[in-house]
């Protein structure tokens, strides 16, 4: 059965139920469910855009390739191409990102479009070190505090999230997280 045939059957059921049931409350709920099913069925063929890092978007946007296979070959092979330093950095970072399992996202972005992931930042606290290392602004359960780097705590923030940073820390240096590729 094709998507169009399925939608046609659902629409026929909606029409039949509206005539036969006399618009009872029970039929109204059933028709609402059928309408929702039609709405969802229409979404089946729409490609989903993915969110990718800026460096991967740079590689897609700046490349002169006609198909995804050329780009994947470029990224997976250490071939030397005559690109500017921006492309070299995008190439290297995208290569690492793909090797971490993002090939499907990259192909989908090339084929269906993409949104660019917001950059994330850490806020190191100056002159504050512990036995565990450098201290960073950290957020958990509605509270801000200092803590050494830990993966189970939120220590990377978007610009929007940093707008909620307590006033004394707003002017501290923000370091863009690049190793999170």
XYZ file of N, CA and C in Angstrom:
543
model
N 0.850 -1.175 0.000
C 0.000 0.000 0.000
C 0.899 1.243 0.000
N 0.549 2.197 -0.821
C 1.317 3.436 -0.860
C 0.785 4.411 0.187
N 1.536 5.451 0.408
C 1.114 6.483 1.353
C -0.197 7.120 0.888
N -0.317 7.394 -0.400
C -1.520 8.024 -0.947
C -2.749 7.129 -0.764
N -2.565 5.830 -0.970
C -3.674 4.890 -0.778
C -4.099 4.859 0.690
N -3.129 4.871 1.577
C -3.415 4.870 3.021
C -4.195 6.128 3.416
N -3.774 7.273 2.936
C -4.466 8.531 3.242
C -5.881 8.509 2.674
N -6.035 7.962 1.477
C -7.361 7.863 0.855
C -8.295 6.992 1.701
N -7.776 5.875 2.196
C -8.585 4.983 3.048
C -8.971 5.700 4.336
N -8.019 6.417 4.945
C -8.337 7.166 6.169
C -9.401 8.225 5.900
N -9.272 8.951 4.796
C -10.264 9.982 4.460
C -11.637 9.373 4.188
N -11.659 8.215 3.565
C -12.936 7.517 3.332
C -13.563 7.129 4.662
N -12.751 6.622 5.598
C -13.258 6.274 6.930
C -13.793 7.503 7.663
N -13.134 8.629 7.507
C -13.610 9.869 8.137
C -14.978 10.223 7.574
N -15.123 10.167 6.251
C -16.403 10.507 5.612
C -17.506 9.545 6.033
N -17.215 8.269 6.010
C -18.227 7.260 6.393
C -18.627 7.437 7.854
N -17.660 7.590 8.741
C -17.966 7.742 10.165
C -18.765 9.009 10.447
N -18.511 10.064 9.704
C -19.262 11.304 9.950
C -20.718 11.151 9.526
N -20.996 10.369 8.481
C -22.371 10.158 8.015
C -23.099 9.157 8.910
N -22.454 8.028 9.187
C -23.083 6.929 9.918
C -23.287 7.265 11.391
N -22.347 7.908 12.004
C -22.387 8.078 13.448
C -23.273 9.216 13.924
N -23.608 10.114 13.049
C -24.441 11.233 13.479
C -23.694 12.183 14.406
N -22.403 12.211 14.315
C -21.572 13.137 15.087
C -21.710 12.967 16.596
N -21.779 11.734 17.040
C -21.797 11.484 18.480
C -20.433 11.826 19.060
N -20.372 11.914 20.387
C -19.102 12.249 21.042
C -18.055 11.172 20.785
N -18.476 9.920 20.803
C -17.559 8.811 20.546
C -17.021 8.889 19.121
N -17.895 9.156 18.173
C -17.479 9.266 16.774
C -16.575 10.474 16.571
N -16.831 11.508 17.313
C -16.006 12.715 17.212
C -14.563 12.405 17.610
N -14.393 11.631 18.662
C -13.058 11.233 19.087
C -12.387 10.340 18.064
N -13.169 9.428 17.478
C -12.621 8.533 16.457
C -12.207 9.332 15.224
N -13.011 10.292 14.828
C -12.691 11.104 13.654
C -11.458 11.975 13.912
N -11.330 12.466 15.128
C -10.145 13.249 15.488
C -8.889 12.389 15.350
N -8.980 11.135 15.781
C -7.856 10.209 15.646
C -7.541 9.926 14.187
N -8.577 9.766 13.369
C -8.349 9.533 11.941
C -7.711 10.753 11.271
N -8.153 11.935 11.649
C -7.561 13.166 11.088
C -6.078 13.280 11.474
N -5.779 12.930 12.693
C -4.387 12.953 13.149
C -3.551 11.936 12.374
N -4.134 10.772 12.109
C -3.435 9.749 11.333
C -3.147 10.252 9.915
N -4.083 10.974 9.309
C -3.868 11.552 7.978
C -2.726 12.568 8.038
N -2.758 13.422 9.057
C -1.715 14.437 9.240
C -0.332 13.790 9.363
N -0.237 12.741 10.167
C 1.037 12.046 10.345
C 1.475 11.325 9.068
N 0.526 10.733 8.349
C 0.858 10.026 7.111
C 1.444 10.989 6.079
N 0.968 12.221 6.050
C 1.492 13.213 5.104
C 2.932 13.599 5.426
N 3.355 13.376 6.662
C 4.718 13.696 7.079
C 5.723 12.598 6.723
N 5.246 11.437 6.310
C 6.126 10.283 6.097
C 7.259 10.532 5.114
N 7.009 11.224 4.034
C 8.035 11.397 3.015
C 8.856 12.668 3.175
N 8.527 13.485 4.149
C 9.281 14.718 4.336
C 10.623 14.392 4.972
N 11.720 14.815 4.329
C 13.023 14.551 4.936
C 13.217 15.424 6.173
N 13.836 14.850 7.159
C 14.085 15.552 8.413
C 15.439 16.259 8.319
N 15.445 17.547 8.649
C 16.732 18.237 8.668
C 17.435 17.890 9.974
N 18.742 17.816 9.903
C 19.545 17.485 11.075
C 20.301 18.721 11.540
N 20.778 18.683 12.753
C 21.601 19.753 13.292
C 23.048 19.284 13.274
N 23.890 20.099 12.630
C 25.306 19.735 12.517
C 26.165 20.897 13.004
N 27.407 20.608 13.379
C 28.301 21.676 13.826
C 28.661 22.629 12.682
N 29.045 23.831 13.028
C 29.403 24.848 12.040
C 30.491 24.369 11.092
N 31.506 23.668 11.606
C 32.606 23.239 10.746
C 32.146 22.269 9.667
N 31.188 21.398 9.975
C 30.654 20.470 8.967
C 29.817 21.236 7.943
N 29.060 22.227 8.415
C 28.271 23.069 7.513
C 29.191 23.845 6.575
N 30.333 24.327 7.094
C 31.302 25.049 6.260
C 31.803 24.154 5.138
N 32.072 22.907 5.460
C 32.588 21.978 4.457
C 31.549 21.734 3.371
N 30.300 21.556 3.758
C 29.232 21.334 2.779
C 29.017 22.591 1.934
N 28.923 23.740 2.587
C 28.627 24.985 1.880
C 29.764 25.432 0.964
N 30.999 25.236 1.380
C 32.140 25.726 0.613
C 32.658 24.738 -0.424
N 32.158 23.532 -0.397
C 32.699 22.529 -1.317
C 32.125 22.710 -2.716
N 32.863 22.244 -3.680
C 32.467 22.342 -5.088
C 32.010 20.980 -5.618
N 31.639 20.091 -4.729
C 31.288 18.743 -5.142
C 29.821 18.650 -5.525
N 29.539 17.725 -6.443
C 28.177 17.537 -6.922
C 27.415 16.464 -6.166
N 28.121 15.597 -5.455
C 27.416 14.526 -4.754
C 28.094 14.224 -3.425
N 27.374 13.556 -2.591
C 27.825 13.264 -1.234
C 29.036 12.338 -1.229
N 29.165 11.476 -2.223
C 30.265 10.513 -2.231
C 31.620 11.217 -2.347
N 31.674 12.306 -3.128
C 32.927 13.060 -3.237
C 33.299 13.701 -1.910
N 32.303 14.221 -1.201
C 32.578 14.868 0.083
C 33.020 13.836 1.118
N 32.332 12.708 1.175
C 32.697 11.672 2.149
C 34.102 11.159 1.845
N 34.429 11.000 0.554
C 35.773 10.569 0.176
C 36.810 11.588 0.650
N 36.506 12.864 0.474
C 37.410 13.920 0.929
C 37.624 13.842 2.437
N 36.543 13.655 3.161
C 36.627 13.692 4.612
C 37.273 12.435 5.179
N 36.999 11.291 4.587
C 37.542 10.052 5.131
C 38.959 9.740 4.680
N 39.411 10.348 3.615
C 40.771 10.121 3.139
C 41.609 11.339 3.478
N 42.852 11.143 3.714
C 43.744 12.250 4.046
C 44.307 12.894 2.783
N 43.470 13.030 1.779
C 43.898 13.655 0.536
C 44.175 15.131 0.772
N 45.106 15.676 0.042
C 45.443 17.081 0.160
C 44.758 17.831 -0.981
N 43.944 18.781 -0.633
C 43.275 19.620 -1.609
C 43.709 21.056 -1.394
N 43.608 21.856 -2.401
C 44.019 23.261 -2.310
C 42.879 24.091 -1.731
N 42.747 24.095 -0.436
C 41.744 24.890 0.240
C 42.431 25.901 1.130
N 41.664 26.935 1.486
C 42.182 27.907 2.443
C 42.206 27.310 3.835
N 42.720 28.039 4.800
C 42.858 27.511 6.160
C 41.502 27.194 6.777
N 40.443 27.942 6.410
C 39.109 27.651 6.948
C 38.674 26.252 6.519
N 38.894 25.916 5.261
C 38.501 24.604 4.774
C 39.366 23.519 5.392
N 40.652 23.787 5.569
C 41.518 22.800 6.196
C 41.023 22.455 7.597
N 40.661 23.479 8.369
C 40.157 23.243 9.722
C 38.819 22.516 9.665
N 37.933 22.942 8.768
C 36.633 22.277 8.629
C 36.831 20.820 8.219
N 37.773 20.569 7.328
C 38.052 19.214 6.871
C 38.522 18.348 8.026
N 39.507 18.833 8.785
C 40.049 18.049 9.897
C 39.008 17.782 10.976
N 38.263 18.825 11.342
C 37.270 18.657 12.397
C 36.126 17.753 11.940
N 35.725 17.900 10.672
C 34.652 17.052 10.155
C 35.122 15.610 10.086
N 36.369 15.414 9.727
C 36.929 14.064 9.688
C 36.823 13.407 11.074
N 37.235 14.120 12.115
C 37.135 13.566 13.480
C 35.681 13.314 13.858
N 34.815 14.257 13.509
C 33.390 14.155 13.844
C 32.760 12.941 13.167
N 33.078 12.729 11.896
C 32.540 11.578 11.170
C 33.028 10.266 11.763
N 34.278 10.236 12.161
C 34.846 9.012 12.738
C 34.221 8.664 14.083
N 33.521 9.627 14.668
C 32.806 9.371 15.930
C 31.373 8.904 15.680
N 31.043 8.606 14.422
C 29.739 8.009 14.127
C 28.683 8.958 13.584
N 29.074 10.058 12.978
C 28.096 11.032 12.483
C 27.925 11.005 10.964
N 28.304 9.921 10.315
C 28.208 9.843 8.859
C 26.758 10.011 8.394
N 25.831 9.352 9.062
C 24.415 9.454 8.665
C 23.937 10.907 8.736
N 24.308 11.622 9.803
C 23.923 13.030 9.937
C 24.522 13.865 8.810
N 25.772 13.585 8.473
C 26.456 14.348 7.434
C 25.788 14.144 6.069
N 25.496 12.901 5.744
C 24.832 12.593 4.474
C 23.442 13.224 4.445
N 22.704 13.103 5.532
C 21.369 13.690 5.608
C 21.425 15.204 5.447
N 22.422 15.841 6.053
C 22.577 17.300 5.938
C 22.836 17.701 4.490
N 23.684 16.948 3.807
C 24.001 17.241 2.410
C 22.772 17.049 1.529
N 22.028 15.981 1.778
C 20.889 15.632 0.922
C 19.620 16.423 1.241
N 19.346 16.679 2.536
C 18.049 17.225 2.945
C 18.101 18.597 3.587
N 19.272 19.144 3.744
C 19.399 20.429 4.427
C 19.731 20.228 5.892
N 20.100 21.317 6.552
C 20.552 21.212 7.938
C 20.346 22.519 8.677
N 20.411 22.406 9.976
C 20.472 23.566 10.853
C 21.840 23.521 11.511
N 22.347 24.700 11.860
C 23.678 24.761 12.449
C 23.577 24.757 13.968
N 24.317 23.853 14.557
C 24.377 23.712 16.003
C 24.988 24.980 16.618
N 24.379 25.426 17.688
C 24.917 26.597 18.374
C 26.249 26.252 19.029
N 27.221 27.173 18.955
C 28.476 26.893 19.642
C 28.270 26.840 21.155
N 29.077 26.040 21.804
C 29.022 25.919 23.274
C 30.301 26.478 23.862
N 30.169 26.972 25.097
C 31.292 27.609 25.770
C 31.440 27.062 27.179
N 32.665 27.061 27.656
C 32.953 26.808 29.068
C 33.420 28.130 29.651
N 33.193 28.303 30.952
C 33.647 29.499 31.646
C 34.626 29.059 32.732
N 35.934 29.132 32.425
C 36.922 28.772 33.452
C 36.987 29.878 34.504
N 37.157 29.487 35.733
C 37.258 30.468 36.818
C 38.739 30.811 37.016
N 39.082 32.088 36.835
C 40.499 32.461 36.905
C 41.075 32.246 38.301
N 42.297 31.758 38.320
C 43.049 31.556 39.569
C 42.354 30.626 40.548
N 41.533 29.732 40.035
C 40.831 28.810 40.924
C 41.095 27.389 40.433
N 42.011 26.721 41.117
C 42.374 25.340 40.789
C 42.237 24.488 42.039
N 41.967 23.221 41.821
C 41.886 22.298 42.950
C 42.744 21.086 42.626
N 42.734 20.114 43.520
C 43.472 18.886 43.257
C 42.934 18.177 42.012
N 41.658 18.438 41.678
C 41.029 17.820 40.512
C 41.278 18.602 39.224
N 41.864 19.782 39.326
C 42.162 20.569 38.130
C 41.462 21.908 38.107
N 41.487 22.521 36.934
C 40.890 23.832 36.706
C 39.404 23.794 37.034
N 38.910 24.873 37.626
C 37.501 24.961 38.005
C 36.712 25.709 36.926
N 35.502 25.239 36.675
C 34.626 25.837 35.676
C 33.277 26.171 36.298
N 32.609 27.161 35.709
C 31.219 27.432 36.089
C 30.424 26.179 35.742
N 29.607 25.747 36.676
C 28.846 24.509 36.522
C 27.402 24.776 36.917
N 26.469 24.058 36.283
C 25.046 24.239 36.589
C 24.396 22.877 36.781
N 23.671 22.749 37.909
C 22.941 21.507 38.164
C 21.802 21.792 39.136
N 20.648 21.260 38.831
C 19.467 21.374 39.692
C 19.170 22.824 40.100
N 19.280 23.733 39.123
C 18.944 25.127 39.387
C 20.008 25.915 40.132
N 21.191 25.335 40.311
C 22.257 26.018 41.066
C 23.523 26.132 40.234
N 24.196 27.278 40.364
C 25.488 27.529 39.731
C 26.576 27.323 40.776
N 27.675 26.671 40.387
C 28.781 26.477 41.318
C 30.066 26.197 40.536
N 31.184 26.147 41.236
C 32.479 25.856 40.622
C 32.776 24.373 40.779
N 33.353 23.800 39.722
C 33.706 22.385 39.777
C 34.730 22.092 38.686
N 35.608 21.122 38.951
C 36.539 20.672 37.916
C 35.736 19.996 36.811
N 36.336 19.842 35.653
C 35.622 19.270 34.508
C 35.079 17.874 34.823
N 33.780 17.714 34.593
C 33.111 16.420 34.771
C 32.074 16.269 33.668
N 32.019 15.099 33.073
C 31.080 14.862 31.980
C 29.631 14.772 32.440
N 29.408 14.448 33.702
C 28.032 14.274 34.189
C 27.410 15.579 34.678
N 28.132 16.694 34.553
C 27.610 17.997 34.970
C 27.558 18.927 33.772
N 26.638 19.868 33.812
C 26.560 20.832 32.716
C 27.602 21.921 32.924
N 28.603 21.893 32.042
C 29.672 22.886 32.101
C 29.905 23.523 30.733
N 29.090 23.157 29.773
C 29.146 23.737 28.434
C 27.797 24.404 28.184
N 27.853 25.665 27.729
C 26.646 26.470 27.617
C 26.580 27.211 26.286
N 25.361 27.399 25.771
C 25.151 28.245 24.598
C 25.101 29.698 25.073
N 25.113 30.622 24.126
C 25.013 32.049 24.474
C 23.719 32.324 25.238
N 22.640 31.690 24.824
C 21.344 31.888 25.484
C 21.408 31.417 26.936
N 22.014 30.264 27.165
C 22.144 29.746 28.526
C 23.050 30.636 29.372
N 24.097 31.181 28.756
C 25.017 32.043 29.503
C 24.377 33.374 29.886
N 23.286 33.735 29.246
C 22.574 34.965 29.611
C 22.002 34.855 31.027
N 21.825 33.640 31.511
C 21.294 33.411 32.863
C 22.393 33.269 33.922
N 23.617 33.430 33.511
C 24.753 33.322 34.430
C 24.658 34.416 35.494
N 24.946 34.096 36.762
C 24.897 35.131 37.800
C 25.812 36.314 37.444
N 25.366 37.521 37.787
C 26.057 38.767 37.408
C 27.561 38.773 37.681
N 28.033 38.309 38.834
C 29.482 38.406 39.083
C 30.324 37.641 38.053
N 29.730 36.683 37.348
C 30.493 35.837 36.432
C 30.282 36.190 34.959
N 29.418 37.163 34.680
C 29.087 37.506 33.292
C 30.281 37.996 32.483
N 31.230 38.648 33.125
C 32.370 39.205 32.398
C 33.554 38.244 32.304
N 33.425 37.057 32.849
C 34.530 36.100 32.785
C 34.720 35.616 31.347
N 35.926 35.235 31.046
C 36.259 34.743 29.710
C 35.454 33.481 29.398
N 34.980 33.408 28.170
C 34.264 32.229 27.689
C 35.143 31.546 26.659
N 35.319 30.258 26.806
C 36.169 29.501 25.889
C 35.280 28.571 25.085
N 35.337 28.735 23.761
C 34.504 27.879 22.909
C 34.985 26.443 22.992
N 34.045 25.526 23.120
C 34.351 24.103 23.214
C 34.520 23.587 21.787
N 35.727 23.169 21.456
C 36.004 22.653 20.111
C 36.284 21.181 20.110
N 36.623 20.620 21.243
C 36.957 19.207 21.308
C 35.746 18.327 21.458
N 34.563 18.954 21.418
C 33.330 18.192 21.560
C 32.827 17.716 20.200
N 33.697 17.767 19.205
C 33.301 17.386 17.850
C 32.944 15.933 17.865
